[in-house]
Amino acid sequence: MMDGAAEFEAERGHLMAVAHRMLGSRSEAEDAVQETWLRYAKALADPADRAQIRELRGWLTTTCSRICLDVLRSARVRREAYPGQWLPEPVVTDVPVADGFAPDPAERAVRADQLGTALLVVLERLAPEQRVAFVLHDVFAVPFATIADVLNTTPAAARQLASRARRAVTGPDVPRHTADLAEQQRVLSAFVAAAESGELDRLVQVLAPDVVVIGDSGGHFPAARQPVVGAEAAARFILGLFRQAARYYNGPLRARPVLIDGVLGWQAETVFRDGRPYRMITSFAVHDGRVTGVFNQVNPEKVAHLSGLGADDVWPPRW
C-alpha cells in the first residue's frame, strides 16, 4: 500500500490537470482526484482487481474521467441555478521570470495543455460526454478506444463526440487566444493604459470587434448578469468600472501579474465599501494584437484559496 500511495502521488498532478479541465472547478477536481485514490486503494487491496491495472496512468486517468463524467452530469443542474454568469475556479501560478516574456518554443511546448479561461468557459456549453471526449483526446491524447470505455460507447461514437466538441470550441463566437506571453504582456499593458486614460476610442482600439467581457461574483458583489459583447459596449462597460472604483472600494488597490490557467492576467485585491475583502482574478484572451476576452472572477468562494498580496504589489500591475 505504501508503494501504491507513492505511485499515486506521482500521478496526482496529471490527474488534477485532467479533472480541472473537465470540471472547471478546483474544489470539484480535488474531490474527483481523492475519489480516484480511494478506488485505487480499494483495487490494491484485492489481488484480482490489482491484476487488472496493467498501466497505472491509463487506469487512473480512466477512473478519474468516469468520476468527472458523473460530476458533470449533476453539475449541469447546479449551473442552471447559479446566480449570474459562471466562470471556472482559477488555477493561479507565478509568471515565469527566468526568460521574462520571451516567446521561447520550449515555453510554448510546456504550455501546450494550458487551456486558458476562454476555452474553459466554452467547454461549459458542451454535453458532458462531448467534454470528456474532447479533453481526453485533444488535450491529453488518450486513444478513442480508451475514451469509448470511459463513456461506455464505441470508438467511432467517441470520435464523433470529440469532433462535435472541436467544432463547438472553434466556432466563430469563441474568443480566440493565440498570443505568446510576450504579446500578451504588450497587449495587456496597452489595455491598462487605455482603461486608466478614460478615453473610449483608445480602449476600443485595444479590443477585438467581437470581444466579450464576463464577470462571476456568485451573487456576492455587483456584476453584469449577461456577457458584454462588442468593442464599444465592452469599452464603455470597462471604463464605467474604472470610474466607479472609488464608489465601490474602500482601500488601496493592489495587484500583481499572474498566470491564470496558463494565460497572463492579474490578481488584485482591495476592500469593498462594506468592509469585506474584495479579491479579483482577471484573465484575458489575446489574438492578433487585441483582447478578445476579459474574464473577471470575484466570487469569494472561488478565490478563497489564493494567498494575499503584499505591500510591493501595487496597481497597475508591474509587467
Tab-separated table of C-alpha atoms in Angstrom:
chain	number	residue	atom	x	y	z
A	1	MET	CA	0.000	0.000	0.000
A	2	MET	CA	2.901	2.363	0.779
A	3	ASP	CA	4.319	1.791	-2.702
A	4	GLY	CA	0.860	2.337	-4.183
A	5	ALA	CA	0.490	5.651	-2.352
A	6	ALA	CA	3.839	6.862	-3.685
A	7	GLU	CA	2.932	5.816	-7.219
A	8	PHE	CA	-0.406	7.626	-6.939
A	9	GLU	CA	1.209	10.815	-5.648
A	10	ALA	CA	3.475	10.786	-8.684
A	11	GLU	CA	0.345	10.920	-10.865
A	12	ARG	CA	-1.631	13.434	-8.767
A	13	GLY	CA	-0.582	16.460	-10.828
A	14	HIS	CA	-1.663	14.760	-14.050
A	15	LEU	CA	-4.997	13.745	-12.552
A	16	MET	CA	-5.632	17.269	-11.253
A	17	ALA	CA	-4.964	18.622	-14.741
A	18	VAL	CA	-7.428	16.154	-16.258
A	19	ALA	CA	-10.106	16.770	-13.632
A	20	HIS	CA	-9.831	20.558	-13.661
A	21	ARG	CA	-10.103	20.759	-17.427
A	22	MET	CA	-13.159	18.539	-17.334
A	23	LEU	CA	-14.885	20.192	-14.384
A	24	GLY	CA	-13.694	23.810	-14.385
A	25	SER	CA	-13.710	23.712	-10.594
A	26	ARG	CA	-10.623	23.375	-8.444
A	27	SER	CA	-12.532	22.013	-5.449
A	28	GLU	CA	-14.510	19.526	-7.562
A	29	ALA	CA	-11.295	18.428	-9.260
A	30	GLU	CA	-9.651	17.809	-5.893
A	31	ASP	CA	-12.663	15.764	-4.797
A	32	ALA	CA	-12.529	13.729	-8.021
A	33	VAL	CA	-8.828	13.005	-7.549
A	34	GLN	CA	-9.407	11.977	-3.940
A	35	GLU	CA	-12.184	9.615	-5.021
A	36	THR	CA	-9.789	8.195	-7.628
A	37	TRP	CA	-7.293	7.471	-4.854
A	38	LEU	CA	-9.958	5.695	-2.790
A	39	ARG	CA	-10.859	3.469	-5.735
A	40	TYR	CA	-7.193	2.787	-6.416
A	41	ALA	CA	-6.557	1.875	-2.779
A	42	LYS	CA	-9.533	-0.490	-2.873
A	43	ALA	CA	-8.183	-2.121	-6.037
A	44	LEU	CA	-4.766	-2.585	-4.428
A	45	ALA	CA	-6.363	-4.474	-1.568
A	46	ASP	CA	-7.910	-7.038	-3.933
A	47	PRO	CA	-5.418	-9.191	-5.898
A	48	ALA	CA	-7.930	-9.786	-8.696
A	49	ASP	CA	-8.625	-6.053	-9.113
A	50	ARG	CA	-4.937	-5.202	-8.838
A	51	ALA	CA	-4.150	-7.592	-11.668
A	52	GLN	CA	-6.394	-5.523	-13.940
A	53	ILE	CA	-4.118	-2.469	-13.534
A	54	ARG	CA	-1.694	-3.069	-16.377
A	55	GLU	CA	-0.651	0.563	-16.946
A	56	LEU	CA	-1.094	2.838	-13.937
A	57	ARG	CA	-1.531	6.237	-15.574
A	58	GLY	CA	-4.059	4.858	-18.035
A	59	TRP	CA	-6.049	3.138	-15.292
A	60	LEU	CA	-6.056	6.231	-13.073
A	61	THR	CA	-6.986	8.525	-15.959
A	62	THR	CA	-9.879	6.285	-16.954
A	63	THR	CA	-11.133	6.030	-13.381
A	64	CYS	CA	-10.834	9.769	-12.772
A	65	SER	CA	-12.598	10.515	-16.058
A	66	ARG	CA	-15.557	8.313	-15.127
A	67	ILE	CA	-15.859	10.149	-11.816
A	68	CYS	CA	-15.702	13.510	-13.607
A	69	LEU	CA	-18.388	12.396	-16.049
A	70	ASP	CA	-20.766	11.713	-13.164
A	71	VAL	CA	-19.953	15.107	-11.639
A	72	LEU	CA	-20.523	16.882	-14.957
A	73	ARG	CA	-23.948	15.313	-15.374
A	74	SER	CA	-25.042	16.593	-11.965
A	75	ALA	CA	-23.235	19.932	-12.347
A	76	ARG	CA	-25.417	20.975	-15.289
A	77	VAL	CA	-28.395	21.253	-12.944
A	78	ARG	CA	-26.392	23.322	-10.449
A	79	ARG	CA	-25.094	25.652	-13.171
A	80	GLU	CA	-28.655	26.457	-14.255
A	81	ALA	CA	-29.418	27.752	-10.747
A	82	TYR	CA	-26.175	29.739	-10.451
A	83	PRO	CA	-26.683	33.484	-9.798
A	84	GLY	CA	-25.419	35.489	-12.760
A	85	GLN	CA	-22.590	34.441	-15.039
A	86	TRP	CA	-20.371	31.447	-14.290
A	87	LEU	CA	-16.602	31.244	-14.626
A	88	PRO	CA	-14.311	28.385	-13.583
A	89	GLU	CA	-12.286	28.476	-10.402
A	90	PRO	CA	-8.899	29.886	-11.429
A	91	VAL	CA	-5.652	27.970	-11.236
A	92	VAL	CA	-3.197	30.762	-10.456
A	93	THR	CA	0.574	30.392	-10.784
A	94	ASP	CA	3.521	32.767	-10.862
A	95	VAL	CA	4.711	34.325	-14.090
A	96	PRO	CA	7.988	32.700	-15.187
A	97	VAL	CA	10.914	35.016	-14.551
A	98	ALA	CA	13.951	33.198	-15.938
A	99	ASP	CA	13.397	34.335	-19.528
A	100	GLY	CA	10.831	37.060	-18.869
A	101	PHE	CA	8.164	37.067	-21.555
A	102	ALA	CA	10.392	35.743	-24.334
A	103	PRO	CA	8.388	33.703	-26.895
A	104	ASP	CA	10.527	30.602	-26.431
A	105	PRO	CA	9.489	27.456	-28.395
A	106	ALA	CA	10.259	25.337	-25.333
A	107	GLU	CA	7.933	27.505	-23.256
A	108	ARG	CA	5.180	27.028	-25.818
A	109	ALA	CA	5.617	23.262	-25.579
A	110	VAL	CA	5.369	23.346	-21.782
A	111	ARG	CA	2.210	25.460	-22.003
A	112	ALA	CA	0.612	23.416	-24.779
A	113	ASP	CA	-2.001	21.846	-22.483
A	114	GLN	CA	-2.903	25.120	-20.751
A	115	LEU	CA	-6.423	25.863	-21.886
A	116	GLY	CA	-6.975	29.335	-20.504
A	117	THR	CA	-10.228	30.687	-19.106
A	118	ALA	CA	-11.683	31.358	-22.556
A	119	LEU	CA	-11.695	27.704	-23.572
A	120	LEU	CA	-12.821	26.513	-20.148
A	121	VAL	CA	-15.838	28.810	-20.491
A	122	VAL	CA	-16.636	27.397	-23.922
A	123	LEU	CA	-16.341	23.842	-22.615
A	124	GLU	CA	-19.304	24.623	-20.363
A	125	ARG	CA	-21.506	24.654	-23.459
A	126	LEU	CA	-20.735	21.041	-24.267
A	127	ALA	CA	-22.654	17.979	-23.210
A	128	PRO	CA	-20.745	16.034	-20.514
A	129	GLU	CA	-19.844	13.236	-22.924
A	130	GLN	CA	-18.534	15.714	-25.508
A	131	ARG	CA	-16.432	17.489	-22.929
A	132	VAL	CA	-14.875	14.279	-21.655
A	133	ALA	CA	-14.108	13.080	-25.188
A	134	PHE	CA	-12.589	16.423	-26.201
A	135	VAL	CA	-10.422	16.863	-23.112
A	136	LEU	CA	-9.135	13.307	-23.125
A	137	HIS	CA	-8.349	13.191	-26.838
A	138	ASP	CA	-7.435	16.738	-27.862
A	139	VAL	CA	-5.666	17.780	-24.659
A	140	PHE	CA	-4.223	14.539	-23.301
A	141	ALA	CA	-4.035	12.400	-26.479
A	142	VAL	CA	-5.970	9.492	-24.979
A	143	PRO	CA	-6.923	6.927	-27.667
A	144	PHE	CA	-10.569	6.728	-28.697
A	145	ALA	CA	-10.712	3.081	-27.639
A	146	THR	CA	-9.979	4.144	-24.060
A	147	ILE	CA	-12.397	7.081	-24.285
A	148	ALA	CA	-15.082	4.697	-25.504
A	149	ASP	CA	-14.506	2.578	-22.409
A	150	VAL	CA	-14.942	5.670	-20.183
A	151	LEU	CA	-18.158	6.690	-21.948
A	152	ASN	CA	-19.497	3.157	-22.378
A	153	THR	CA	-19.781	3.592	-26.136
A	154	THR	CA	-17.909	2.646	-29.317
A	155	PRO	CA	-14.635	4.202	-30.517
A	156	ALA	CA	-16.467	5.580	-33.562
A	157	ALA	CA	-19.061	7.254	-31.341
A	158	ALA	CA	-16.309	8.647	-29.093
A	159	ARG	CA	-14.559	10.083	-32.145
A	160	GLN	CA	-17.812	11.730	-33.230
A	161	LEU	CA	-18.324	13.270	-29.782
A	162	ALA	CA	-14.836	14.756	-29.830
A	163	SER	CA	-15.361	16.059	-33.366
A	164	ARG	CA	-18.580	17.830	-32.424
A	165	ALA	CA	-16.904	19.337	-29.378
A	166	ARG	CA	-13.980	20.516	-31.500
A	167	ARG	CA	-16.326	22.326	-33.869
A	168	ALA	CA	-18.034	23.988	-30.933
A	169	VAL	CA	-14.845	25.262	-29.293
A	170	THR	CA	-13.517	26.659	-32.583
A	171	GLY	CA	-16.761	28.375	-33.588
A	172	PRO	CA	-16.852	31.986	-34.783
A	173	ASP	CA	-18.307	33.228	-31.473
A	174	VAL	CA	-15.489	31.754	-29.351
A	175	PRO	CA	-12.834	34.193	-28.014
A	176	ARG	CA	-9.592	33.323	-29.777
A	177	HIS	CA	-6.330	33.091	-27.868
A	178	THR	CA	-3.114	32.552	-29.806
A	179	ALA	CA	-0.682	35.053	-28.263
A	180	ASP	CA	2.535	34.037	-26.537
A	181	LEU	CA	3.455	35.641	-23.211
A	182	ALA	CA	5.411	38.476	-24.841
A	183	GLU	CA	2.447	39.534	-26.967
A	184	GLN	CA	0.081	39.140	-24.030
A	185	GLN	CA	2.271	41.478	-21.973
A	186	ARG	CA	2.291	44.147	-24.680
A	187	VAL	CA	-1.457	43.982	-25.242
A	188	LEU	CA	-2.376	43.972	-21.547
A	189	SER	CA	-0.066	46.918	-20.870
A	190	ALA	CA	-1.879	48.831	-23.614
A	191	PHE	CA	-5.235	47.696	-22.204
A	192	VAL	CA	-4.469	49.008	-18.701
A	193	ALA	CA	-3.079	52.300	-20.027
A	194	ALA	CA	-6.143	52.826	-22.215
A	195	ALA	CA	-8.573	51.966	-19.426
A	196	GLU	CA	-6.852	54.316	-16.998
A	197	SER	CA	-6.842	57.132	-19.563
A	198	GLY	CA	-10.632	57.109	-19.651
A	199	GLU	CA	-10.570	57.568	-23.449
A	200	LEU	CA	-13.198	55.438	-25.155
A	201	ASP	CA	-11.599	55.447	-28.616
A	202	ARG	CA	-8.220	54.499	-27.197
A	203	LEU	CA	-9.650	51.483	-25.352
A	204	VAL	CA	-11.723	50.380	-28.351
A	205	GLN	CA	-8.519	50.135	-30.383
A	206	VAL	CA	-7.143	47.553	-27.940
A	207	LEU	CA	-10.269	45.393	-28.115
A	208	ALA	CA	-11.291	42.986	-30.862
A	209	PRO	CA	-14.584	43.875	-32.581
A	210	ASP	CA	-16.258	40.797	-31.096
A	211	VAL	CA	-14.620	40.948	-27.642
A	212	VAL	CA	-16.628	39.511	-24.748
A	213	VAL	CA	-16.499	40.528	-21.069
A	214	ILE	CA	-17.750	38.068	-18.437
A	215	GLY	CA	-17.845	38.579	-14.674
A	216	ASP	CA	-18.600	35.993	-11.981
A	217	SER	CA	-19.448	37.255	-8.500
A	218	GLY	CA	-21.657	34.354	-7.440
A	219	GLY	CA	-24.171	36.942	-6.273
A	220	HIS	CA	-21.782	38.297	-3.627
A	221	PHE	CA	-20.860	41.558	-5.399
A	222	PRO	CA	-22.337	43.712	-8.195
A	223	ALA	CA	-21.695	42.168	-11.628
A	224	ALA	CA	-23.292	42.152	-15.072
A	225	ARG	CA	-25.784	39.310	-15.382
A	226	GLN	CA	-25.102	38.820	-19.103
A	227	PRO	CA	-21.888	38.887	-21.160
A	228	VAL	CA	-20.963	42.275	-22.610
A	229	VAL	CA	-20.169	41.768	-26.301
A	230	GLY	CA	-18.590	44.098	-28.861
A	231	ALA	CA	-15.683	46.542	-28.655
A	232	GLU	CA	-17.630	49.746	-27.955
A	233	ALA	CA	-20.043	48.159	-25.483
A	234	ALA	CA	-17.178	46.421	-23.684
A	235	ALA	CA	-15.086	49.597	-23.612
A	236	ARG	CA	-17.943	51.616	-22.107
A	237	PHE	CA	-18.528	48.904	-19.524
A	238	ILE	CA	-14.833	48.673	-18.569
A	239	LEU	CA	-14.435	52.448	-18.315
A	240	GLY	CA	-17.525	52.512	-16.136
A	241	LEU	CA	-15.891	50.008	-13.778
A	242	PHE	CA	-12.795	52.180	-13.521
A	243	ARG	CA	-14.851	55.334	-12.872
A	244	GLN	CA	-16.928	53.623	-10.181
A	245	ALA	CA	-13.906	52.231	-8.329
A	246	ALA	CA	-13.982	54.994	-5.698
A	247	ARG	CA	-17.696	54.368	-5.153
A	248	TYR	CA	-17.385	50.631	-4.544
A	249	TYR	CA	-13.942	50.226	-2.973
A	250	ASN	CA	-12.684	51.489	0.349
A	251	GLY	CA	-8.952	50.983	0.318
A	252	PRO	CA	-5.844	50.871	-1.893
A	253	LEU	CA	-5.915	48.559	-4.900
A	254	ARG	CA	-3.061	46.060	-5.005
A	255	ALA	CA	-2.238	43.845	-7.958
A	256	ARG	CA	0.406	41.544	-9.402
A	257	PRO	CA	0.749	39.745	-12.745
A	258	VAL	CA	-0.022	36.020	-12.617
A	259	LEU	CA	-0.742	33.153	-14.949
A	260	ILE	CA	-4.379	32.073	-14.827
A	261	ASP	CA	-4.836	28.617	-16.311
A	262	GLY	CA	-1.564	29.298	-18.139
A	263	VAL	CA	-2.586	32.699	-19.570
A	264	LEU	CA	-1.370	36.111	-18.432
A	265	GLY	CA	-3.627	38.199	-16.212
A	266	TRP	CA	-3.589	39.689	-12.752
A	267	GLN	CA	-4.623	39.074	-9.183
A	268	ALA	CA	-5.962	42.192	-7.474
A	269	GLU	CA	-7.425	42.936	-4.082
A	270	THR	CA	-8.876	45.810	-2.089
A	271	VAL	CA	-11.665	46.386	0.446
A	272	PHE	CA	-15.304	46.613	-0.603
A	273	ARG	CA	-17.331	49.586	0.633
A	274	ASP	CA	-18.989	47.480	3.361
A	275	GLY	CA	-15.628	46.328	4.740
A	276	ARG	CA	-15.481	42.906	3.086
A	277	PRO	CA	-12.234	41.880	1.383
A	278	TYR	CA	-12.545	42.040	-2.390
A	279	ARG	CA	-10.334	39.771	-4.498
A	280	MET	CA	-10.379	39.762	-8.262
A	281	ILE	CA	-8.721	37.393	-10.720
A	282	THR	CA	-8.772	38.858	-14.217
A	283	SER	CA	-7.751	36.706	-17.154
A	284	PHE	CA	-7.708	37.507	-20.850
A	285	ALA	CA	-7.764	36.011	-24.288
A	286	VAL	CA	-5.473	37.736	-26.805
A	287	HIS	CA	-5.373	37.230	-30.560
A	288	ASP	CA	-3.804	39.216	-33.377
A	289	GLY	CA	-2.696	42.049	-31.104
A	290	ARG	CA	-6.076	42.653	-29.446
A	291	VAL	CA	-8.041	41.483	-26.440
A	292	THR	CA	-10.772	39.051	-27.465
A	293	GLY	CA	-11.971	38.120	-23.962
A	294	VAL	CA	-11.927	39.592	-20.443
A	295	PHE	CA	-12.887	37.311	-17.555
A	296	ASN	CA	-13.311	38.716	-14.021
A	297	GLN	CA	-13.592	36.192	-11.209
A	298	VAL	CA	-14.687	37.914	-7.958
A	299	ASN	CA	-16.738	35.144	-6.335
A	300	PRO	CA	-15.068	34.886	-2.899
A	301	GLU	CA	-15.872	31.172	-2.747
A	302	LYS	CA	-13.702	30.583	-5.826
A	303	VAL	CA	-10.699	32.724	-4.827
A	304	ALA	CA	-10.524	31.998	-1.095
A	305	HIS	CA	-7.660	29.535	-1.595
A	306	LEU	CA	-5.324	32.196	-3.003
A	307	SER	CA	-2.605	33.781	-0.908
A	308	GLY	CA	-2.911	37.501	-0.216
A	309	LEU	CA	-0.872	40.224	-1.873
A	310	GLY	CA	1.963	42.170	-0.257
A	311	ALA	CA	2.840	45.834	0.126
A	312	ASP	CA	5.006	45.696	-3.003
A	313	ASP	CA	2.080	44.575	-5.161
A	314	VAL	CA	0.702	47.885	-6.400
A	315	TRP	CA	-1.644	48.993	-9.163
A	316	PRO	CA	-1.120	48.986	-12.085
A	317	PRO	CA	0.479	45.524	-12.349
A	318	ARG	CA	4.236	45.593	-12.890
A	319	TRP	CA	4.672	43.521	-16.025
